[in-house]
Amino acid sequence: IIVLSTGNVPNQILDSGVRLGSDISSELIESVFFPKTPLHDGAMIINGTKIVAAGCFLPLSQNIDNIPKDLGTRHRAGIGVTENIDVMSIIVSEETGIISIVESGKITRNYNSVTASAELRRLLIADENLDKKNNIISAIKNINLLKKRKVHDDIISVDTDEERKEN
Protein backbone atom coordinates (compact mmCIF):
# COMPACT_ATOMS: atom_id res chain seq x y z
CA ILE A 1 0.00 0.00 0.00
CA ILE A 2 1.25 3.48 -0.86
CA VAL A 3 -0.45 6.36 0.94
CA LEU A 4 -0.22 9.76 -0.75
CA SER A 5 -0.55 12.49 1.86
CA THR A 6 -0.21 16.21 2.28
CA GLY A 7 1.56 15.92 5.62
CA ASN A 8 -1.60 15.07 7.50
CA VAL A 9 -0.84 11.48 8.52
CA PRO A 10 -0.87 11.11 12.32
CA ASN A 11 2.43 10.39 14.06
CA GLN A 12 0.88 7.23 15.48
CA ILE A 13 0.77 5.76 11.95
CA LEU A 14 4.23 7.09 10.97
CA ASP A 15 5.78 5.79 14.20
CA SER A 16 4.35 2.30 13.58
CA GLY A 17 6.82 1.95 10.69
CA VAL A 18 10.32 3.13 9.88
CA ARG A 19 10.81 6.81 9.12
CA LEU A 20 12.83 7.29 5.94
CA GLY A 21 12.68 10.90 4.73
CA SER A 22 14.00 9.74 1.35
CA ASP A 23 13.52 11.13 -2.13
CA ILE A 24 10.99 9.20 -4.19
CA SER A 25 12.47 6.71 -6.63
CA SER A 26 11.09 3.63 -8.32
CA GLU A 27 14.15 1.68 -7.12
CA LEU A 28 13.45 2.48 -3.47
CA ILE A 29 9.75 1.68 -3.83
CA GLU A 30 10.60 -1.64 -5.48
CA SER A 31 13.12 -2.58 -2.78
CA VAL A 32 10.68 -1.80 0.03
CA PHE A 33 7.88 -3.84 -1.53
CA PHE A 34 10.00 -6.78 -2.68
CA PRO A 35 8.50 -9.88 -1.02
CA LYS A 36 10.00 -10.99 2.28
CA THR A 37 11.84 -7.69 2.93
CA PRO A 38 11.34 -6.26 6.45
CA LEU A 39 9.10 -3.35 5.34
CA HIS A 40 7.16 -5.31 2.71
CA ASP A 41 3.92 -5.86 4.60
CA GLY A 42 3.30 -2.34 5.85
CA ALA A 43 2.26 0.82 4.05
CA MET A 44 4.59 3.40 2.52
CA ILE A 45 3.68 7.01 3.29
CA ILE A 46 4.60 9.62 0.67
CA ASN A 47 4.29 13.35 1.24
CA GLY A 48 5.19 15.61 -1.68
CA THR A 49 8.54 14.45 -3.04
CA LYS A 50 9.55 12.39 0.00
CA ILE A 51 8.96 8.85 1.19
CA VAL A 52 8.26 9.73 4.81
CA ALA A 53 7.97 6.22 6.24
CA ALA A 54 7.51 2.57 5.29
CA GLY A 55 6.25 -0.54 7.02
CA CYS A 56 3.44 1.44 8.65
CA PHE A 57 0.27 -0.03 10.12
CA LEU A 58 -2.98 1.52 8.93
CA PRO A 59 -6.44 1.56 10.49
CA LEU A 60 -8.76 -1.03 8.94
CA SER A 61 -12.07 0.01 7.44
CA GLN A 62 -14.95 -0.84 9.74
CA ASN A 63 -17.37 -0.51 6.83
CA ILE A 64 -17.13 -4.22 5.99
CA ASP A 65 -20.63 -4.44 4.53
CA ASN A 66 -19.55 -2.27 1.58
CA ILE A 67 -16.24 -4.01 0.87
CA PRO A 68 -16.34 -6.94 -1.57
CA LYS A 69 -15.71 -10.28 0.13
CA ASP A 70 -12.79 -11.08 -2.20
CA LEU A 71 -10.76 -8.19 -0.74
CA GLY A 72 -8.59 -8.88 2.28
CA THR A 73 -6.84 -7.02 5.06
CA ARG A 74 -4.52 -5.09 2.74
CA HIS A 75 -7.51 -3.57 0.96
CA ARG A 76 -9.38 -2.92 4.22
CA ALA A 77 -6.32 -0.99 5.44
CA GLY A 78 -5.99 0.96 2.19
CA ILE A 79 -9.65 1.88 2.37
CA GLY A 80 -9.67 2.54 6.13
CA VAL A 81 -6.90 5.13 6.08
CA THR A 82 -8.81 7.17 3.47
CA GLU A 83 -12.02 7.10 5.50
CA ASN A 84 -10.55 9.05 8.40
CA ILE A 85 -7.69 11.06 6.89
CA ASP A 86 -7.64 13.16 3.72
CA VAL A 87 -5.22 10.91 1.82
CA MET A 88 -5.26 8.68 -1.24
CA SER A 89 -4.02 5.10 -1.23
CA ILE A 90 -2.68 2.84 -3.95
CA ILE A 91 -3.05 -0.88 -3.32
CA VAL A 92 -1.45 -3.69 -5.30
CA SER A 93 -3.00 -7.06 -4.62
CA GLU A 94 -0.28 -9.54 -3.79
CA GLU A 95 -2.41 -12.40 -5.09
CA THR A 96 -3.68 -10.97 -8.39
CA GLY A 97 -1.44 -7.98 -9.10
CA ILE A 98 -4.51 -5.81 -9.61
CA ILE A 99 -3.89 -2.16 -8.73
CA SER A 100 -6.58 -0.21 -6.88
CA ILE A 101 -6.82 3.48 -6.04
CA VAL A 102 -8.81 4.63 -3.01
CA GLU A 103 -10.13 8.10 -2.19
CA SER A 104 -12.49 8.98 0.65
CA GLY A 105 -13.24 5.32 1.32
CA LYS A 106 -14.19 4.58 -2.29
CA ILE A 107 -12.11 1.97 -4.11
CA THR A 108 -11.61 1.79 -7.87
CA ARG A 109 -10.00 -1.45 -9.05
CA ASN A 110 -8.50 -3.16 -12.09
CA TYR A 111 -5.74 -0.72 -13.01
CA ASN A 112 -2.42 -1.73 -14.56
CA SER A 113 0.74 0.42 -14.34
CA VAL A 114 -0.20 2.51 -17.38
CA THR A 115 -3.83 3.14 -16.43
CA ALA A 116 -2.93 3.70 -12.76
CA SER A 117 -0.34 6.31 -13.79
CA ALA A 118 -2.88 8.04 -16.02
CA GLU A 119 -5.50 8.09 -13.25
CA LEU A 120 -3.00 9.40 -10.69
CA ARG A 121 -1.96 12.09 -13.15
CA ARG A 122 -5.61 13.08 -13.55
CA LEU A 123 -6.21 13.12 -9.79
CA LEU A 124 -2.98 14.79 -8.70
CA ILE A 125 -1.91 17.15 -11.47
CA ALA A 126 -3.89 20.32 -12.06
CA ASP A 127 -1.08 22.06 -13.94
CA GLU A 128 0.38 20.11 -16.87
CA ASN A 129 3.75 21.84 -16.36
CA LEU A 130 4.00 20.09 -13.00
CA ASP A 131 3.49 16.72 -14.67
CA LYS A 132 7.13 16.40 -15.71
CA LYS A 133 8.28 17.20 -12.18
CA ASN A 134 5.90 14.85 -10.39
CA ASN A 135 8.09 12.21 -8.78
CA ILE A 136 5.18 10.12 -7.51
CA ILE A 137 3.68 9.43 -10.93
CA SER A 138 7.07 8.97 -12.56
CA ALA A 139 8.21 6.52 -9.89
CA ILE A 140 5.00 4.49 -10.01
CA LYS A 141 5.01 4.36 -13.80
CA ASN A 142 8.58 3.04 -13.75
CA ILE A 143 8.24 0.39 -11.07
CA ASN A 144 9.44 -2.80 -12.71
CA LEU A 145 7.33 -4.96 -10.42
CA LEU A 146 4.20 -3.41 -11.94
CA LYS A 147 5.47 -3.68 -15.52
CA LYS A 148 5.81 -7.46 -15.15
CA ARG A 149 2.07 -7.90 -14.94
CA LYS A 150 0.23 -9.30 -17.93
CA VAL A 151 -3.22 -8.14 -18.93
CA HIS A 152 -5.64 -10.78 -20.26
CA ASP A 153 -9.37 -10.16 -20.59
CA ASP A 154 -9.29 -7.29 -18.05
CA ILE A 155 -7.65 -9.51 -15.42
CA ILE A 156 -4.11 -8.70 -14.38
CA SER A 157 -1.92 -11.61 -13.38
CA VAL A 158 1.57 -11.59 -11.93
CA ASP A 159 4.42 -13.55 -13.46
CA THR A 160 5.34 -16.19 -10.92
CA ASP A 161 8.90 -17.35 -10.29
CA GLU A 162 7.99 -20.64 -11.97
CA GLU A 163 6.75 -18.90 -15.11
CA ARG A 164 9.89 -16.77 -15.31
CA LYS A 165 12.12 -19.84 -15.01
CA GLU A 166 10.25 -21.51 -17.86
CA ASN A 167 10.70 -18.48 -20.16
Tab-separated table of C-alpha atoms in Angstrom:
chain	number	residue	atom	x	y	z
A	1	ILE	CA	0.000	0.000	0.000
A	2	ILE	CA	1.246	3.479	-0.858
A	3	VAL	CA	-0.454	6.357	0.935
A	4	LEU	CA	-0.217	9.757	-0.754
A	5	SER	CA	-0.549	12.491	1.859
A	6	THR	CA	-0.205	16.210	2.284
A	7	GLY	CA	1.564	15.916	5.619
A	8	ASN	CA	-1.597	15.070	7.496
A	9	VAL	CA	-0.843	11.475	8.521
A	10	PRO	CA	-0.866	11.105	12.325
A	11	ASN	CA	2.433	10.394	14.059
A	12	GLN	CA	0.882	7.225	15.477
A	13	ILE	CA	0.774	5.762	11.948
A	14	LEU	CA	4.227	7.085	10.966
A	15	ASP	CA	5.781	5.786	14.198
A	16	SER	CA	4.353	2.297	13.579
A	17	GLY	CA	6.817	1.948	10.686
A	18	VAL	CA	10.321	3.130	9.879
A	19	ARG	CA	10.812	6.809	9.119
A	20	LEU	CA	12.831	7.294	5.941
A	21	GLY	CA	12.679	10.904	4.728
A	22	SER	CA	14.000	9.736	1.346
A	23	ASP	CA	13.524	11.131	-2.129
A	24	ILE	CA	10.991	9.199	-4.191
A	25	SER	CA	12.472	6.706	-6.627
A	26	SER	CA	11.093	3.632	-8.317
A	27	GLU	CA	14.152	1.677	-7.120
A	28	LEU	CA	13.446	2.480	-3.469
A	29	ILE	CA	9.751	1.681	-3.827
A	30	GLU	CA	10.605	-1.643	-5.478
A	31	SER	CA	13.122	-2.578	-2.782
A	32	VAL	CA	10.677	-1.797	0.025
A	33	PHE	CA	7.879	-3.842	-1.532
A	34	PHE	CA	9.997	-6.776	-2.681
A	35	PRO	CA	8.500	-9.882	-1.020
A	36	LYS	CA	10.004	-10.988	2.281
A	37	THR	CA	11.838	-7.690	2.932
A	38	PRO	CA	11.339	-6.256	6.450
A	39	LEU	CA	9.099	-3.353	5.343
A	40	HIS	CA	7.157	-5.315	2.714
A	41	ASP	CA	3.916	-5.861	4.605
A	42	GLY	CA	3.301	-2.341	5.851
A	43	ALA	CA	2.263	0.821	4.052
A	44	MET	CA	4.586	3.397	2.525
A	45	ILE	CA	3.678	7.011	3.291
A	46	ILE	CA	4.596	9.622	0.671
A	47	ASN	CA	4.294	13.353	1.240
A	48	GLY	CA	5.195	15.613	-1.677
A	49	THR	CA	8.543	14.448	-3.044
A	50	LYS	CA	9.552	12.390	0.002
A	51	ILE	CA	8.961	8.854	1.194
A	52	VAL	CA	8.263	9.732	4.815
A	53	ALA	CA	7.973	6.215	6.244
A	54	ALA	CA	7.507	2.574	5.286
A	55	GLY	CA	6.249	-0.544	7.018
A	56	CYS	CA	3.444	1.445	8.647
A	57	PHE	CA	0.268	-0.034	10.118
A	58	LEU	CA	-2.983	1.524	8.929
A	59	PRO	CA	-6.442	1.563	10.492
A	60	LEU	CA	-8.759	-1.026	8.942
A	61	SER	CA	-12.065	0.005	7.444
A	62	GLN	CA	-14.947	-0.835	9.743
A	63	ASN	CA	-17.371	-0.513	6.835
A	64	ILE	CA	-17.128	-4.225	5.986
A	65	ASP	CA	-20.629	-4.441	4.526
A	66	ASN	CA	-19.548	-2.273	1.578
A	67	ILE	CA	-16.239	-4.014	0.872
A	68	PRO	CA	-16.341	-6.939	-1.567
A	69	LYS	CA	-15.707	-10.283	0.132
A	70	ASP	CA	-12.794	-11.084	-2.200
A	71	LEU	CA	-10.756	-8.189	-0.737
A	72	GLY	CA	-8.591	-8.884	2.283
A	73	THR	CA	-6.840	-7.024	5.058
A	74	ARG	CA	-4.517	-5.091	2.735
A	75	HIS	CA	-7.514	-3.575	0.961
A	76	ARG	CA	-9.376	-2.916	4.223
A	77	ALA	CA	-6.315	-0.985	5.437
A	78	GLY	CA	-5.985	0.959	2.190
A	79	ILE	CA	-9.655	1.884	2.367
A	80	GLY	CA	-9.666	2.542	6.126
A	81	VAL	CA	-6.902	5.134	6.078
A	82	THR	CA	-8.807	7.171	3.472
A	83	GLU	CA	-12.020	7.097	5.504
A	84	ASN	CA	-10.548	9.047	8.400
A	85	ILE	CA	-7.686	11.056	6.887
A	86	ASP	CA	-7.643	13.164	3.717
A	87	VAL	CA	-5.216	10.905	1.821
A	88	MET	CA	-5.256	8.679	-1.240
A	89	SER	CA	-4.019	5.096	-1.226
A	90	ILE	CA	-2.678	2.838	-3.949
A	91	ILE	CA	-3.046	-0.878	-3.318
A	92	VAL	CA	-1.454	-3.686	-5.303
A	93	SER	CA	-3.001	-7.060	-4.620
A	94	GLU	CA	-0.275	-9.539	-3.793
A	95	GLU	CA	-2.413	-12.404	-5.089
A	96	THR	CA	-3.679	-10.965	-8.388
A	97	GLY	CA	-1.438	-7.979	-9.103
A	98	ILE	CA	-4.508	-5.810	-9.607
A	99	ILE	CA	-3.889	-2.155	-8.729
A	100	SER	CA	-6.581	-0.207	-6.879
A	101	ILE	CA	-6.816	3.480	-6.042
A	102	VAL	CA	-8.812	4.632	-3.008
A	103	GLU	CA	-10.126	8.102	-2.189
A	104	SER	CA	-12.488	8.984	0.650
A	105	GLY	CA	-13.240	5.317	1.324
A	106	LYS	CA	-14.188	4.582	-2.293
A	107	ILE	CA	-12.112	1.974	-4.110
A	108	THR	CA	-11.611	1.788	-7.870
A	109	ARG	CA	-10.002	-1.453	-9.055
A	110	ASN	CA	-8.498	-3.162	-12.094
A	111	TYR	CA	-5.741	-0.716	-13.013
A	112	ASN	CA	-2.422	-1.734	-14.560
A	113	SER	CA	0.745	0.415	-14.339
A	114	VAL	CA	-0.200	2.512	-17.379
A	115	THR	CA	-3.832	3.138	-16.433
A	116	ALA	CA	-2.931	3.704	-12.761
A	117	SER	CA	-0.343	6.309	-13.795
A	118	ALA	CA	-2.883	8.040	-16.024
A	119	GLU	CA	-5.500	8.093	-13.253
A	120	LEU	CA	-2.999	9.398	-10.692
A	121	ARG	CA	-1.959	12.085	-13.151
A	122	ARG	CA	-5.615	13.078	-13.550
A	123	LEU	CA	-6.205	13.122	-9.790
A	124	LEU	CA	-2.980	14.793	-8.703
A	125	ILE	CA	-1.909	17.148	-11.471
A	126	ALA	CA	-3.886	20.316	-12.062
A	127	ASP	CA	-1.081	22.060	-13.938
A	128	GLU	CA	0.380	20.107	-16.872
A	129	ASN	CA	3.749	21.837	-16.364
A	130	LEU	CA	4.003	20.090	-12.997
A	131	ASP	CA	3.488	16.718	-14.668
A	132	LYS	CA	7.130	16.399	-15.714
A	133	LYS	CA	8.281	17.197	-12.181
A	134	ASN	CA	5.899	14.850	-10.390
A	135	ASN	CA	8.086	12.211	-8.784
A	136	ILE	CA	5.182	10.117	-7.513
A	137	ILE	CA	3.682	9.430	-10.925
A	138	SER	CA	7.074	8.965	-12.563
A	139	ALA	CA	8.209	6.517	-9.890
A	140	ILE	CA	4.998	4.486	-10.006
A	141	LYS	CA	5.013	4.357	-13.802
A	142	ASN	CA	8.585	3.038	-13.752
A	143	ILE	CA	8.235	0.390	-11.069
A	144	ASN	CA	9.436	-2.799	-12.707
A	145	LEU	CA	7.333	-4.965	-10.417
A	146	LEU	CA	4.205	-3.411	-11.945
A	147	LYS	CA	5.468	-3.680	-15.520
A	148	LYS	CA	5.813	-7.456	-15.150
A	149	ARG	CA	2.069	-7.904	-14.937
A	150	LYS	CA	0.234	-9.297	-17.928
A	151	VAL	CA	-3.217	-8.143	-18.931
A	152	HIS	CA	-5.638	-10.781	-20.259
A	153	ASP	CA	-9.366	-10.156	-20.593
A	154	ASP	CA	-9.293	-7.291	-18.054
A	155	ILE	CA	-7.651	-9.511	-15.422
A	156	ILE	CA	-4.114	-8.699	-14.385
A	157	SER	CA	-1.920	-11.613	-13.379
A	158	VAL	CA	1.566	-11.589	-11.928
A	159	ASP	CA	4.417	-13.553	-13.464
A	160	THR	CA	5.341	-16.195	-10.924
A	161	ASP	CA	8.898	-17.346	-10.293
A	162	GLU	CA	7.987	-20.643	-11.966
A	163	GLU	CA	6.753	-18.905	-15.111
A	164	ARG	CA	9.888	-16.770	-15.314
A	165	LYS	CA	12.118	-19.844	-15.005
A	166	GLU	CA	10.245	-21.513	-17.856
A	167	ASN	CA	10.702	-18.477	-20.160
